[in-house]
Amino acid sequence: MTEHIHKRLIDEQVRMILERYLKKELNAKQGMDLLGLKRRQFFEWVKRYKEQGEDFSIECKRSN
């Protein structure tokens, strides 16, 4: 199993990649490769980033 993304990258790195995708500086395939995500998860993150903007975070939010 691959390492979780929040252990490999910080929020700012992920936001930068998503922002570059939205500005069309990267295509979806490049963004997915940089983040290590599959297509569905990548576009879920793009949608969440558009909604949350600078409040976007990749940290796990688990409740016990």
PDB file of N, CA and C in Angstrom:
ATOM      1  N   MET A   1       0.848  -1.190   0.000  1.00  0.00           N
ATOM      2  CA  MET A   1       0.000   0.000   0.000  1.00  0.00           C
ATOM      3  C   MET A   1       0.886   1.244   0.000  1.00  0.00           C
ATOM      4  N   THR A   2       0.488   2.254  -0.736  1.00  0.00           N
ATOM      5  CA  THR A   2       1.275   3.476  -0.822  1.00  0.00           C
ATOM      6  C   THR A   2       1.075   4.340   0.416  1.00  0.00           C
ATOM      7  N   GLU A   3       2.022   5.213   0.628  1.00  0.00           N
ATOM      8  CA  GLU A   3       1.972   6.109   1.771  1.00  0.00           C
ATOM      9  C   GLU A   3       0.881   7.157   1.566  1.00  0.00           C
ATOM     10  N   HIS A   4       0.221   7.529   2.649  1.00  0.00           N
ATOM     11  CA  HIS A   4      -0.836   8.533   2.576  1.00  0.00           C
ATOM     12  C   HIS A   4      -0.270   9.870   2.118  1.00  0.00           C
ATOM     13  N   ILE A   5      -1.082  10.581   1.361  1.00  0.00           N
ATOM     14  CA  ILE A   5      -0.616  11.843   0.780  1.00  0.00           C
ATOM     15  C   ILE A   5      -0.258  12.877   1.846  1.00  0.00           C
ATOM     16  N   HIS A   6      -0.992  12.899   2.964  1.00  0.00           N
ATOM     17  CA  HIS A   6      -0.685  13.899   3.989  1.00  0.00           C
ATOM     18  C   HIS A   6       0.641  13.614   4.681  1.00  0.00           C
ATOM     19  N   LYS A   7       1.212  12.429   4.467  1.00  0.00           N
ATOM     20  CA  LYS A   7       2.532  12.118   5.012  1.00  0.00           C
ATOM     21  C   LYS A   7       3.631  12.459   4.000  1.00  0.00           C
ATOM     22  N   ARG A   8       3.260  12.630   2.732  1.00  0.00           N
ATOM     23  CA  ARG A   8       4.229  12.935   1.678  1.00  0.00           C
ATOM     24  C   ARG A   8       4.301  14.419   1.349  1.00  0.00           C
ATOM     25  N   LEU A   9       3.166  15.093   1.406  1.00  0.00           N
ATOM     26  CA  LEU A   9       3.086  16.495   0.987  1.00  0.00           C
ATOM     27  C   LEU A   9       2.408  17.335   2.065  1.00  0.00           C
ATOM     28  N   ILE A  10       2.735  18.619   2.070  1.00  0.00           N
ATOM     29  CA  ILE A  10       2.040  19.534   2.980  1.00  0.00           C
ATOM     30  C   ILE A  10       0.900  20.207   2.222  1.00  0.00           C
ATOM     31  N   ASP A  11      -0.020  20.809   2.962  1.00  0.00           N
ATOM     32  CA  ASP A  11      -1.188  21.465   2.362  1.00  0.00           C
ATOM     33  C   ASP A  11      -0.805  22.433   1.253  1.00  0.00           C
ATOM     34  N   GLU A  12       0.224  23.236   1.511  1.00  0.00           N
ATOM     35  CA  GLU A  12       0.620  24.265   0.550  1.00  0.00           C
ATOM     36  C   GLU A  12       1.047  23.658  -0.790  1.00  0.00           C
ATOM     37  N   GLN A  13       1.748  22.536  -0.755  1.00  0.00           N
ATOM     38  CA  GLN A  13       2.169  21.874  -1.987  1.00  0.00           C
ATOM     39  C   GLN A  13       0.957  21.394  -2.783  1.00  0.00           C
ATOM     40  N   VAL A  14      -0.010  20.823  -2.094  1.00  0.00           N
ATOM     41  CA  VAL A  14      -1.208  20.324  -2.757  1.00  0.00           C
ATOM     42  C   VAL A  14      -2.009  21.482  -3.336  1.00  0.00           C
ATOM     43  N   ARG A  15      -2.171  22.557  -2.560  1.00  0.00           N
ATOM     44  CA  ARG A  15      -2.895  23.736  -3.055  1.00  0.00           C
ATOM     45  C   ARG A  15      -2.214  24.309  -4.292  1.00  0.00           C
ATOM     46  N   MET A  16      -0.881  24.347  -4.298  1.00  0.00           N
ATOM     47  CA  MET A  16      -0.141  24.876  -5.438  1.00  0.00           C
ATOM     48  C   MET A  16      -0.408  24.033  -6.692  1.00  0.00           C
ATOM     49  N   ILE A  17      -0.386  22.716  -6.561  1.00  0.00           N
ATOM     50  CA  ILE A  17      -0.635  21.838  -7.704  1.00  0.00           C
ATOM     51  C   ILE A  17      -2.063  22.006  -8.206  1.00  0.00           C
ATOM     52  N   LEU A  18      -3.029  22.055  -7.299  1.00  0.00           N
ATOM     53  CA  LEU A  18      -4.425  22.230  -7.708  1.00  0.00           C
ATOM     54  C   LEU A  18      -4.636  23.592  -8.364  1.00  0.00           C
ATOM     55  N   GLU A  19      -3.997  24.612  -7.829  1.00  0.00           N
ATOM     56  CA  GLU A  19      -4.107  25.958  -8.405  1.00  0.00           C
ATOM     57  C   GLU A  19      -3.509  25.988  -9.808  1.00  0.00           C
ATOM     58  N   ARG A  20      -2.366  25.349  -9.995  1.00  0.00           N
ATOM     59  CA  ARG A  20      -1.742  25.291 -11.325  1.00  0.00           C
ATOM     60  C   ARG A  20      -2.634  24.537 -12.300  1.00  0.00           C
ATOM     61  N   TYR A  21      -3.321  23.495 -11.828  1.00  0.00           N
ATOM     62  CA  TYR A  21      -4.261  22.767 -12.699  1.00  0.00           C
ATOM     63  C   TYR A  21      -5.403  23.698 -13.108  1.00  0.00           C
ATOM     64  N   LEU A  22      -5.958  24.428 -12.153  1.00  0.00           N
ATOM     65  CA  LEU A  22      -7.084  25.313 -12.451  1.00  0.00           C
ATOM     66  C   LEU A  22      -6.687  26.459 -13.373  1.00  0.00           C
ATOM     67  N   LYS A  23      -5.422  26.884 -13.325  1.00  0.00           N
ATOM     68  CA  LYS A  23      -4.933  27.935 -14.219  1.00  0.00           C
ATOM     69  C   LYS A  23      -4.491  27.373 -15.565  1.00  0.00           C
ATOM     70  N   LYS A  24      -4.666  26.057 -15.731  1.00  0.00           N
ATOM     71  CA  LYS A  24      -4.315  25.351 -16.967  1.00  0.00           C
ATOM     72  C   LYS A  24      -2.810  25.331 -17.235  1.00  0.00           C
ATOM     73  N   GLU A  25      -2.018  25.443 -16.177  1.00  0.00           N
ATOM     74  CA  GLU A  25      -0.575  25.298 -16.301  1.00  0.00           C
ATOM     75  C   GLU A  25      -0.179  23.818 -16.287  1.00  0.00           C
ATOM     76  N   LEU A  26      -1.039  22.989 -15.719  1.00  0.00           N
ATOM     77  CA  LEU A  26      -0.872  21.534 -15.690  1.00  0.00           C
ATOM     78  C   LEU A  26      -2.134  20.905 -16.245  1.00  0.00           C
ATOM     79  N   ASN A  27      -1.988  19.750 -16.886  1.00  0.00           N
ATOM     80  CA  ASN A  27      -3.198  19.024 -17.259  1.00  0.00           C
ATOM     81  C   ASN A  27      -3.542  18.049 -16.129  1.00  0.00           C
ATOM     82  N   ALA A  28      -4.692  17.412 -16.216  1.00  0.00           N
ATOM     83  CA  ALA A  28      -5.158  16.533 -15.149  1.00  0.00           C
ATOM     84  C   ALA A  28      -4.181  15.396 -14.893  1.00  0.00           C
ATOM     85  N   LYS A  29      -3.639  14.817 -15.942  1.00  0.00           N
ATOM     86  CA  LYS A  29      -2.708  13.691 -15.797  1.00  0.00           C
ATOM     87  C   LYS A  29      -1.472  14.115 -15.016  1.00  0.00           C
ATOM     88  N   GLN A  30      -0.935  15.295 -15.316  1.00  0.00           N
ATOM     89  CA  GLN A  30       0.238  15.791 -14.598  1.00  0.00           C
ATOM     90  C   GLN A  30      -0.091  16.016 -13.118  1.00  0.00           C
ATOM     91  N   GLY A  31      -1.250  16.600 -12.854  1.00  0.00           N
ATOM     92  CA  GLY A  31      -1.675  16.821 -11.475  1.00  0.00           C
ATOM     93  C   GLY A  31      -1.843  15.521 -10.718  1.00  0.00           C
ATOM     94  N   MET A  32      -2.466  14.534 -11.353  1.00  0.00           N
ATOM     95  CA  MET A  32      -2.654  13.231 -10.716  1.00  0.00           C
ATOM     96  C   MET A  32      -1.311  12.575 -10.418  1.00  0.00           C
ATOM     97  N   ASP A  33      -0.379  12.670 -11.349  1.00  0.00           N
ATOM     98  CA  ASP A  33       0.947  12.077 -11.152  1.00  0.00           C
ATOM     99  C   ASP A  33       1.702  12.759 -10.009  1.00  0.00           C
ATOM    100  N   LEU A  34       1.653  14.084  -9.958  1.00  0.00           N
ATOM    101  CA  LEU A  34       2.352  14.817  -8.903  1.00  0.00           C
ATOM    102  C   LEU A  34       1.778  14.512  -7.521  1.00  0.00           C
ATOM    103  N   LEU A  35       0.465  14.352  -7.457  1.00  0.00           N
ATOM    104  CA  LEU A  35      -0.180  14.093  -6.176  1.00  0.00           C
ATOM    105  C   LEU A  35      -0.264  12.606  -5.847  1.00  0.00           C
ATOM    106  N   GLY A  36      -0.091  11.768  -6.848  1.00  0.00           N
ATOM    107  CA  GLY A  36      -0.202  10.325  -6.618  1.00  0.00           C
ATOM    108  C   GLY A  36      -1.630   9.887  -6.390  1.00  0.00           C
ATOM    109  N   LEU A  37      -2.559  10.553  -7.088  1.00  0.00           N
ATOM    110  CA  LEU A  37      -3.983  10.253  -6.940  1.00  0.00           C
ATOM    111  C   LEU A  37      -4.540   9.643  -8.216  1.00  0.00           C
ATOM    112  N   LYS A  38      -5.590   8.878  -8.051  1.00  0.00           N
ATOM    113  CA  LYS A  38      -6.315   8.380  -9.214  1.00  0.00           C
ATOM    114  C   LYS A  38      -7.297   9.459  -9.658  1.00  0.00           C
ATOM    115  N   ARG A  39      -7.831   9.301 -10.847  1.00  0.00           N
ATOM    116  CA  ARG A  39      -8.677  10.316 -11.479  1.00  0.00           C
ATOM    117  C   ARG A  39      -9.838  10.785 -10.598  1.00  0.00           C
ATOM    118  N   ARG A  40     -10.594   9.860 -10.066  1.00  0.00           N
ATOM    119  CA  ARG A  40     -11.778  10.214  -9.269  1.00  0.00           C
ATOM    120  C   ARG A  40     -11.389  11.048  -8.042  1.00  0.00           C
ATOM    121  N   GLN A  41     -10.366  10.588  -7.310  1.00  0.00           N
ATOM    122  CA  GLN A  41      -9.937  11.312  -6.113  1.00  0.00           C
ATOM    123  C   GLN A  41      -9.390  12.688  -6.470  1.00  0.00           C
ATOM    124  N   PHE A  42      -8.636  12.772  -7.567  1.00  0.00           N
ATOM    125  CA  PHE A  42      -8.093  14.054  -8.000  1.00  0.00           C
ATOM    126  C   PHE A  42      -9.215  15.066  -8.230  1.00  0.00           C
ATOM    127  N   PHE A  43     -10.241  14.671  -8.952  1.00  0.00           N
ATOM    128  CA  PHE A  43     -11.316  15.619  -9.254  1.00  0.00           C
ATOM    129  C   PHE A  43     -12.188  15.908  -8.039  1.00  0.00           C
ATOM    130  N   GLU A  44     -12.266  14.985  -7.083  1.00  0.00           N
ATOM    131  CA  GLU A  44     -12.951  15.286  -5.824  1.00  0.00           C
ATOM    132  C   GLU A  44     -12.183  16.368  -5.071  1.00  0.00           C
ATOM    133  N   TRP A  45     -10.850  16.269  -5.095  1.00  0.00           N
ATOM    134  CA  TRP A  45     -10.024  17.273  -4.434  1.00  0.00           C
ATOM    135  C   TRP A  45     -10.109  18.613  -5.143  1.00  0.00           C
ATOM    136  N   VAL A  46     -10.157  18.621  -6.471  1.00  0.00           N
ATOM    137  CA  VAL A  46     -10.300  19.867  -7.229  1.00  0.00           C
ATOM    138  C   VAL A  46     -11.608  20.545  -6.831  1.00  0.00           C
ATOM    139  N   LYS A  47     -12.675  19.782  -6.761  1.00  0.00           N
ATOM    140  CA  LYS A  47     -13.985  20.328  -6.387  1.00  0.00           C
ATOM    141  C   LYS A  47     -13.932  20.909  -4.970  1.00  0.00           C
ATOM    142  N   ARG A  48     -13.347  20.153  -4.038  1.00  0.00           N
ATOM    143  CA  ARG A  48     -13.239  20.619  -2.656  1.00  0.00           C
ATOM    144  C   ARG A  48     -12.373  21.871  -2.565  1.00  0.00           C
ATOM    145  N   TYR A  49     -11.305  21.928  -3.338  1.00  0.00           N
ATOM    146  CA  TYR A  49     -10.430  23.101  -3.337  1.00  0.00           C
ATOM    147  C   TYR A  49     -11.173  24.323  -3.854  1.00  0.00           C
ATOM    148  N   LYS A  50     -11.966  24.152  -4.907  1.00  0.00           N
ATOM    149  CA  LYS A  50     -12.752  25.275  -5.436  1.00  0.00           C
ATOM    150  C   LYS A  50     -13.721  25.800  -4.387  1.00  0.00           C
ATOM    151  N   GLU A  51     -14.313  24.890  -3.614  1.00  0.00           N
ATOM    152  CA  GLU A  51     -15.294  25.285  -2.598  1.00  0.00           C
ATOM    153  C   GLU A  51     -14.637  25.923  -1.385  1.00  0.00           C
ATOM    154  N   GLN A  52     -13.494  25.386  -0.956  1.00  0.00           N
ATOM    155  CA  GLN A  52     -12.876  25.813   0.297  1.00  0.00           C
ATOM    156  C   GLN A  52     -11.756  26.834   0.123  1.00  0.00           C
ATOM    157  N   GLY A  53     -11.169  26.897  -1.044  1.00  0.00           N
ATOM    158  CA  GLY A  53     -10.084  27.851  -1.284  1.00  0.00           C
ATOM    159  C   GLY A  53      -8.923  27.672  -0.329  1.00  0.00           C
ATOM    160  N   GLU A  54      -8.506  28.755   0.326  1.00  0.00           N
ATOM    161  CA  GLU A  54      -7.355  28.712   1.228  1.00  0.00           C
ATOM    162  C   GLU A  54      -7.609  27.881   2.481  1.00  0.00           C
ATOM    163  N   ASP A  55      -8.857  27.564   2.777  1.00  0.00           N
ATOM    164  CA  ASP A  55      -9.177  26.722   3.931  1.00  0.00           C
ATOM    165  C   ASP A  55      -9.013  25.245   3.616  1.00  0.00           C
ATOM    166  N   PHE A  56      -8.715  24.924   2.367  1.00  0.00           N
ATOM    167  CA  PHE A  56      -8.543  23.544   1.917  1.00  0.00           C
ATOM    168  C   PHE A  56      -7.403  22.885   2.706  1.00  0.00           C
ATOM    169  N   SER A  57      -7.646  21.661   3.180  1.00  0.00           N
ATOM    170  CA  SER A  57      -6.633  20.939   3.942  1.00  0.00           C
ATOM    171  C   SER A  57      -6.692  19.463   3.564  1.00  0.00           C
ATOM    172  N   ILE A  58      -5.540  18.806   3.605  1.00  0.00           N
ATOM    173  CA  ILE A  58      -5.477  17.392   3.292  1.00  0.00           C
ATOM    174  C   ILE A  58      -5.392  16.531   4.543  1.00  0.00           C
ATOM    175  N   GLU A  59      -5.387  17.172   5.712  1.00  0.00           N
ATOM    176  CA  GLU A  59      -5.272  16.432   6.959  1.00  0.00           C
ATOM    177  C   GLU A  59      -6.471  15.527   7.146  1.00  0.00           C
ATOM    178  N   CYS A  60      -6.212  14.368   7.739  1.00  0.00           N
ATOM    179  CA  CYS A  60      -7.281  13.415   8.033  1.00  0.00           C
ATOM    180  C   CYS A  60      -8.165  13.971   9.136  1.00  0.00           C
ATOM    181  N   LYS A  61      -9.451  13.883   8.913  1.00  0.00           N
ATOM    182  CA  LYS A  61     -10.403  14.336   9.928  1.00  0.00           C
ATOM    183  C   LYS A  61     -11.204  13.116  10.361  1.00  0.00           C
ATOM    184  N   ARG A  62     -10.739  12.491  11.423  1.00  0.00           N
ATOM    185  CA  ARG A  62     -11.388  11.277  11.909  1.00  0.00           C
ATOM    186  C   ARG A  62     -12.068  11.584  13.240  1.00  0.00           C
ATOM    187  N   SER A  63     -13.187  10.971  13.432  1.00  0.00           N
ATOM    188  CA  SER A  63     -13.878  11.107  14.705  1.00  0.00           C
ATOM    189  C   SER A  63     -13.967   9.729  15.357  1.00  0.00           C
ATOM    190  N   ASN A  64     -13.803   9.727  16.652  1.00  0.00           N
ATOM    191  CA  ASN A  64     -13.853   8.461  17.399  1.00  0.00           C
ATOM    192  C   ASN A  64     -15.203   8.260  18.013  1.00  0.00           C
TER     193      ASN A  64
END
